[in-house]
Amino acid sequence: MSDWQPIATYPDDIAIRLIVVDGHVFPGCFEGGRWWFVRPRYDAFCYVRFRTALKVTPTHWMPLPRPPTR
């Protein structure tokens, strides 16, 4: 699946996906009953996921694309 889907079809898990909020695309997830904007960040020890709660519900979602191959 690589097309935008209505938010009502969002899977019941906490995987990070692309979400559309007010016409803008963000990485995000639904966890703990809330929508989250996810900002991945690397620090000296590990890859950390920082989240900011969204005050609005996204309208669409799409899986993250696969990374390029060599």
Short mmCIF file of C-alpha atoms in Angstrom, two decimals:
data_model
loop_
_atom_site.label_atom_id
_atom_site.label_comp_id
_atom_site.label_asym_id
_atom_site.label_seq_id
_atom_site.Cartn_x
_atom_site.Cartn_y
_atom_site.Cartn_z
CA MET A 1 0.00 0.00 0.00
CA SER A 2 1.53 3.32 -1.02
CA ASP A 3 -1.46 5.62 -1.48
CA TRP A 4 -2.95 7.97 1.09
CA GLN A 5 -5.65 6.30 3.17
CA PRO A 6 -8.46 7.92 5.20
CA ILE A 7 -7.51 8.26 8.87
CA ALA A 8 -10.45 6.00 9.80
CA THR A 9 -8.46 3.08 8.33
CA TYR A 10 -5.35 3.73 10.46
CA PRO A 11 -4.02 0.38 11.80
CA ASP A 12 -4.30 -0.43 15.49
CA ASP A 13 -0.60 -0.30 16.38
CA ILE A 14 1.98 2.34 17.34
CA ALA A 15 4.15 2.22 14.23
CA ILE A 16 5.35 5.55 12.86
CA ARG A 17 3.66 6.49 9.60
CA LEU A 18 3.21 9.60 7.47
CA ILE A 19 0.13 11.57 8.51
CA VAL A 20 -1.57 14.62 7.00
CA VAL A 21 -2.51 17.47 9.35
CA ASP A 22 -3.97 20.69 7.91
CA GLY A 23 -2.54 19.83 4.49
CA HIS A 24 1.00 19.18 5.81
CA VAL A 25 2.77 15.82 5.96
CA PHE A 26 4.49 14.71 9.18
CA PRO A 27 5.84 11.49 10.66
CA GLY A 28 3.46 10.53 13.43
CA CYS A 29 1.67 7.81 15.35
CA PHE A 30 -1.42 7.14 17.45
CA GLU A 31 -0.52 6.01 20.94
CA GLY A 32 -2.18 6.25 24.32
CA GLY A 33 -5.38 7.62 22.81
CA ARG A 34 -3.61 10.62 21.26
CA TRP A 35 -2.06 11.58 17.94
CA TRP A 36 1.66 12.41 18.10
CA PHE A 37 4.03 14.28 15.80
CA VAL A 38 7.29 12.31 15.94
CA ARG A 39 10.72 13.90 15.63
CA PRO A 40 13.43 11.24 15.40
CA ARG A 41 16.78 12.36 16.80
CA TYR A 42 20.15 10.70 17.26
CA ASP A 43 22.10 11.32 20.44
CA ALA A 44 25.44 9.93 21.59
CA PHE A 45 23.94 6.65 22.79
CA CYS A 46 20.92 5.73 20.72
CA TYR A 47 18.24 6.77 18.27
CA VAL A 48 15.54 8.49 20.33
CA ARG A 49 11.96 9.31 19.38
CA PHE A 50 10.72 12.67 20.65
CA ARG A 51 6.99 13.26 20.48
CA THR A 52 4.70 16.26 20.55
CA ALA A 53 0.96 15.78 21.07
CA LEU A 54 -1.25 17.02 18.24
CA LYS A 55 -4.33 19.07 19.07
CA VAL A 56 -6.10 18.07 15.86
CA THR A 57 -6.84 14.73 14.23
CA PRO A 58 -4.99 13.92 11.00
CA THR A 59 -7.10 13.38 7.88
CA HIS A 60 -5.00 10.76 6.04
CA TRP A 61 -2.10 8.37 6.58
CA MET A 62 0.42 6.37 4.53
CA PRO A 63 3.16 3.88 5.47
CA LEU A 64 6.71 5.19 5.53
CA PRO A 65 8.46 4.59 2.20
CA ARG A 66 11.15 1.94 1.95
CA PRO A 67 14.72 3.23 1.98
CA PRO A 68 16.56 3.32 -1.36
CA THR A 69 18.64 0.35 -2.40
CA ARG A 70 22.18 0.61 -3.64
#
